[in-house]
XYZ file of C-alpha atoms in Angstrom:
381
model
C -56.428 58.590 85.629
C -54.163 58.472 88.722
C -55.231 56.204 91.574
C -55.652 57.795 95.036
C -52.333 56.254 96.168
C -50.556 57.673 93.100
C -52.120 61.058 93.787
C -50.816 60.876 97.371
C -47.294 60.180 96.121
C -47.521 63.096 93.662
C -48.581 65.511 96.430
C -45.858 64.310 98.828
C -43.269 64.203 96.033
C -44.082 67.795 95.075
C -43.713 68.880 98.720
C -40.323 67.159 98.987
C -39.226 68.865 95.770
C -40.071 72.287 97.250
C -38.282 71.374 100.505
C -35.141 70.363 98.578
C -35.058 73.701 96.734
C -35.418 75.577 100.036
C -32.706 73.497 101.710
C -30.246 73.921 98.834
C -30.548 77.675 99.136
C -29.593 77.606 102.822
C -26.044 77.442 104.173
C -27.102 75.578 107.320
C -27.687 71.797 107.540
C -31.152 70.496 106.658
C -33.810 72.039 108.837
C -37.248 70.608 109.527
C -39.752 72.673 107.524
C -42.488 70.125 107.046
C -44.162 71.059 110.341
C -46.278 73.724 108.652
C -47.391 71.243 106.016
C -48.388 68.755 108.729
C -50.414 71.510 110.441
C -52.123 72.146 107.112
C -52.878 68.418 106.730
C -54.303 68.329 110.246
C -56.656 71.176 109.327
C -57.715 69.209 106.248
C -58.322 66.232 108.546
C -60.683 68.306 110.681
C -62.522 69.344 107.527
C -62.808 65.701 106.457
C -64.155 64.738 109.878
C -66.881 67.349 109.407
C -67.593 66.259 105.822
C -67.977 62.639 106.921
C -71.043 63.684 108.897
C -72.685 64.780 105.620
C -72.925 61.500 103.728
C -73.866 62.830 100.263
C -70.707 64.968 100.114
C -68.569 61.821 100.263
C -70.069 60.770 96.918
C -68.366 63.686 95.180
C -65.255 62.321 93.361
C -62.830 64.973 94.635
C -63.902 64.581 98.270
C -63.796 60.787 97.995
C -60.219 60.855 96.649
C -59.161 63.438 99.272
C -60.450 61.186 102.060
C -58.474 58.234 100.660
C -55.307 60.338 100.352
C -55.560 61.478 103.962
C -55.942 57.961 105.324
C -52.378 56.804 104.878
C -49.289 57.395 107.020
C -46.672 59.529 105.289
C -43.137 60.658 106.117
C -42.916 64.136 104.639
C -39.217 64.830 104.831
C -36.142 63.728 102.913
C -34.802 60.188 103.590
C -31.476 59.943 105.463
C -28.878 57.868 103.607
C -25.704 58.277 105.670
C -24.554 58.358 109.296
C -22.994 61.752 108.574
C -26.368 63.204 107.536
C -27.974 61.720 110.663
C -25.343 63.224 112.973
C -25.750 66.635 111.323
C -29.508 66.422 111.780
C -29.255 65.369 115.428
C -26.387 67.749 116.161
C -24.098 65.133 117.713
C -20.571 63.919 117.033
C -20.433 60.767 114.872
C -17.991 58.878 117.107
C -20.042 59.726 120.183
C -23.307 58.611 118.546
C -21.814 55.295 117.441
C -20.386 54.679 120.915
C -23.741 55.390 122.585
C -25.543 53.086 120.128
C -23.017 50.302 120.801
C -23.590 50.532 124.570
C -27.221 51.685 124.510
C -28.470 48.985 126.914
C -26.687 50.589 129.867
C -28.797 53.753 129.507
C -32.098 51.909 130.122
C -33.153 51.699 133.778
C -35.956 49.257 134.676
C -38.822 50.654 136.759
C -41.772 48.576 137.993
C -45.206 50.214 137.732
C -48.419 48.972 139.321
C -51.362 48.776 136.913
C -55.004 49.402 137.850
C -55.644 45.670 138.193
C -52.782 45.364 140.688
C -50.360 43.605 138.328
C -46.895 44.948 137.540
C -45.729 46.563 134.316
C -42.107 46.891 133.217
C -41.271 50.472 132.337
C -37.898 52.082 131.686
C -36.324 55.412 132.461
C -33.864 56.525 129.788
C -30.672 58.079 131.128
C -28.574 60.783 129.533
C -27.120 61.195 126.959
C -29.471 58.699 125.265
C -32.549 60.492 126.604
C -31.598 63.676 124.741
C -30.940 61.683 121.559
C -34.429 60.174 121.770
C -35.874 63.682 122.066
C -33.918 64.778 118.997
C -35.095 61.749 116.992
C -38.647 62.692 117.909
C -38.207 66.386 117.115
C -36.140 66.036 113.939
C -37.546 62.856 112.385
C -40.810 61.615 113.924
C -42.322 65.118 113.925
C -42.304 64.961 110.113
C -44.806 62.098 110.023
C -48.381 62.754 108.987
C -50.870 60.586 110.903
C -54.291 59.774 109.426
C -57.375 60.194 111.605
C -57.646 56.541 112.560
C -54.466 56.847 114.657
C -55.468 58.783 117.770
C -53.062 58.151 120.656
C -50.406 60.609 121.877
C -50.672 62.947 118.877
C -50.948 66.709 119.296
C -54.552 67.812 118.813
C -55.911 64.307 119.388
C -57.088 62.713 122.607
C -59.409 60.154 124.154
C -62.198 62.629 123.299
C -61.382 62.957 119.584
C -61.062 59.176 119.457
C -64.456 58.677 121.101
C -66.105 61.198 118.750
C -65.260 58.964 115.779
C -67.640 56.355 117.217
C -70.528 58.553 118.411
C -74.067 57.156 118.021
C -72.872 53.722 116.936
C -75.152 50.697 116.905
C -72.291 48.216 117.409
C -68.682 48.553 118.590
C -66.054 45.805 118.433
C -63.284 46.479 120.958
C -59.860 44.823 120.870
C -56.645 45.272 122.821
C -53.088 44.349 121.849
C -51.438 42.169 124.490
C -48.257 43.426 126.171
C -47.812 45.840 123.270
C -44.557 47.756 123.792
C -42.164 44.991 124.912
C -43.623 42.617 122.306
C -42.470 44.845 119.417
C -39.320 43.143 118.156
C -36.190 44.832 116.856
C -36.604 43.547 113.293
C -39.940 45.320 112.870
C -38.480 48.595 114.119
C -35.622 48.188 111.636
C -38.210 47.598 108.867
C -39.985 50.788 109.938
C -36.837 52.892 109.485
C -35.818 51.076 106.310
C -39.076 50.793 104.372
C -41.422 53.445 105.785
C -38.868 56.235 106.279
C -36.732 54.920 103.371
C -33.495 55.330 105.341
C -30.338 53.430 104.387
C -29.350 50.132 106.022
C -26.668 51.726 108.199
C -28.946 54.529 109.389
C -31.827 52.099 110.053
C -29.551 49.807 112.059
C -28.125 52.665 114.095
C -31.541 54.157 114.938
C -32.858 50.708 115.877
C -29.946 50.160 118.284
C -30.521 53.572 119.854
C -34.173 52.976 120.738
C -34.343 49.252 121.626
C -33.302 47.348 124.738
C -32.054 43.748 124.552
C -33.800 42.989 121.264
C -37.189 44.530 122.034
C -38.900 47.880 122.327
C -39.678 49.380 125.731
C -42.240 51.554 127.466
C -40.996 54.784 129.025
C -39.125 56.460 126.178
C -40.344 59.703 124.646
C -40.540 57.625 121.434
C -42.644 54.766 122.842
C -46.046 56.005 121.664
C -44.627 57.154 118.317
C -43.235 53.735 117.436
C -46.472 52.126 118.619
C -48.433 54.443 116.316
C -46.225 53.605 113.342
C -45.591 49.879 113.757
C -48.493 48.813 111.481
C -47.424 51.269 108.749
C -47.686 48.667 105.972
C -50.925 46.944 107.049
C -53.286 49.251 108.879
C -54.449 51.519 106.063
C -55.492 48.500 103.975
C -57.523 47.266 106.926
C -59.173 50.681 107.290
C -60.162 50.671 103.604
C -61.655 47.165 103.862
C -63.654 48.109 106.935
C -64.878 51.280 105.271
C -66.264 49.212 102.392
C -68.455 47.489 104.997
C -69.594 50.775 106.550
C -67.249 50.401 109.544
C -65.171 53.058 111.334
C -61.757 52.003 112.690
C -59.548 53.790 115.192
C -56.539 52.875 117.319
C -55.539 54.613 120.532
C -52.050 53.092 121.065
C -53.066 49.494 121.871
C -56.854 50.009 122.140
C -58.706 49.305 118.899
C -62.342 50.197 118.211
C -64.346 49.274 115.111
C -67.888 50.649 114.995
C -70.946 50.673 112.773
C -73.980 52.952 112.705
C -76.082 49.920 111.777
C -76.407 46.370 113.068
C -73.878 43.960 111.572
C -73.968 40.197 111.171
C -72.151 37.781 113.455
C -70.145 36.682 110.413
C -68.880 40.243 109.869
C -68.070 40.646 113.575
C -65.988 37.472 113.459
C -64.304 38.596 110.250
C -63.400 41.969 111.798
C -61.742 40.290 114.779
C -59.865 37.860 112.524
C -58.558 40.645 110.299
C -57.236 42.650 113.244
C -55.736 39.451 114.644
C -53.957 38.893 111.297
C -52.562 42.435 111.338
C -51.224 41.919 114.862
C -49.824 38.502 113.960
C -47.908 40.029 111.019
C -45.754 41.771 113.674
C -45.745 38.729 115.991
C -48.199 40.448 118.336
C -51.295 38.999 119.993
C -54.699 40.279 121.085
C -55.913 40.065 124.681
C -58.775 37.582 124.587
C -60.239 38.884 127.853
C -60.332 42.434 126.435
C -62.220 41.506 123.243
C -65.747 42.900 123.517
C -68.753 43.402 121.250
C -70.965 46.231 122.516
C -74.386 47.249 121.237
C -76.415 50.431 121.683
C -78.879 48.794 124.091
C -76.088 49.000 126.673
C -73.612 51.720 127.563
C -71.027 52.200 124.805
C -67.638 53.205 126.229
C -64.732 54.255 124.006
C -61.465 55.368 125.681
C -63.416 56.046 128.868
C -66.207 58.135 127.290
C -69.850 57.227 126.682
C -70.692 57.403 122.949
C -74.322 56.222 122.783
C -75.065 59.798 121.734
C -72.502 62.613 121.778
C -69.272 61.625 123.521
C -69.402 62.439 127.221
C -67.910 61.465 130.559
C -69.689 58.625 132.375
C -72.395 59.994 134.731
C -71.271 57.704 137.528
C -67.739 59.119 137.258
C -69.089 62.681 137.585
C -71.212 61.679 140.602
C -68.194 60.058 142.265
C -66.068 63.191 141.788
C -68.942 65.337 143.117
C -69.181 63.178 146.264
C -65.415 63.356 146.645
C -65.572 67.157 146.486
C -68.396 67.262 149.052
C -66.436 65.019 151.434
C -63.453 67.386 151.436
C -61.079 64.411 151.685
C -58.944 64.597 148.547
C -55.705 65.784 147.010
C -56.177 69.086 145.165
C -53.951 68.149 142.222
C -55.787 64.851 141.806
C -59.279 66.337 141.864
C -58.252 69.168 139.519
C -57.094 66.549 137.033
C -60.466 64.810 137.315
C -62.288 68.111 136.803
C -60.271 68.868 133.687
C -61.294 65.440 132.389
C -64.984 66.161 133.069
C -64.635 69.643 131.559
C -63.909 68.101 128.133
C -67.554 67.195 127.626
C -69.431 68.791 130.534
C -67.900 72.158 131.447
C -70.974 73.225 133.460
C -70.756 70.217 135.798
C -67.012 70.701 136.161
C -67.520 74.371 137.020
C -70.108 73.545 139.709
C -67.832 70.983 141.358
C -64.882 73.386 141.110
C -66.847 75.937 143.166
C -67.173 73.368 145.964
C -63.448 72.608 145.780
C -62.595 76.325 145.864
C -64.763 76.868 148.962
C -63.138 73.896 150.687
C -59.692 75.190 149.832
C -60.516 78.663 151.197
C -61.918 77.155 154.400
C -58.873 74.919 154.861
C -56.586 77.964 154.477
C -58.571 79.889 157.095
C -58.486 76.934 159.486
C -54.730 76.552 159.095
C -54.229 80.258 159.776
C -56.425 79.895 162.913
C -54.363 76.956 164.112
C -57.091 74.334 163.551
C -56.520 70.890 162.095
C -57.979 70.162 158.673
C -58.921 66.876 157.046
C -57.892 67.906 153.558
C -54.894 66.324 151.893
C -52.981 69.030 150.036
């Protein structure tokens, strides 16, 4: 009998076979047609998420194998073996692409950002023509990756809410954070990603690595930043997920924020083991965990996952809603800012968001009338 991993390879291999037949019958260069398959897999993922809430169903052999199959990263398109094939795919002249890769560092512009805690973060703006190449790499290559449910950040159809829902009604949550994530990802691990996950040739892997890295490291600010972050543990993470599942634990990662939860109480030994295993995964890529961000939460206190309370159904923190309500009452706010906050609240509490929006709408109407009458207004528009 095939193992779940073998079954996964058979399914993906069959899909690639169909794609090759389609491509051979077309006069144009290879076109990305795996998007529909990824949409199908995402629908299957939603079904699995529902089935996981009905424990006895998971005991059925077919469902059990399907869940295992869906919990592994997969590149669903044909590997790229030559620079010529890469240039055809990206729609760029070979000489031009090689020249840009050789001088890629000059297209990265450092920008300092202030974090919530007041400290600075190095970010980079990518200048043309490299910026457009990054977009093409994302659209033509990265878009053909299937992401399992445990990877939640910056993926279409997933959000802080879908991440939080994975941990609803937990008894215990272990929270970990990867330190200085983006700039700590070294060039050699990005090369390994292209070479061994995507199965690209050495020359293609080297070229792509040069195009997306700056002075030997990865950066924050590229359209590819979150994608590479999602993929960097391609060879380790799914094994970790399987081990945790054997202990009744649910794992998810939202870029650099990691949550491992249990519906039942767990021993201190298991908590320590969980932290050590995640530490080992990070260490395998020469990354570290933030010690001051490591937390163990229990249901007797408020459980927060990616900003949402998950003691019961995932919802926005009550204090946050009250603060936005008071802000709306005061009339002293920026409309774009408060609308963003209301959209955030609307995810889990549309009624509250609607009530606050009415106040904002009245304030906006009054401010318009006052401006037309020549009066000063205290609203910041």
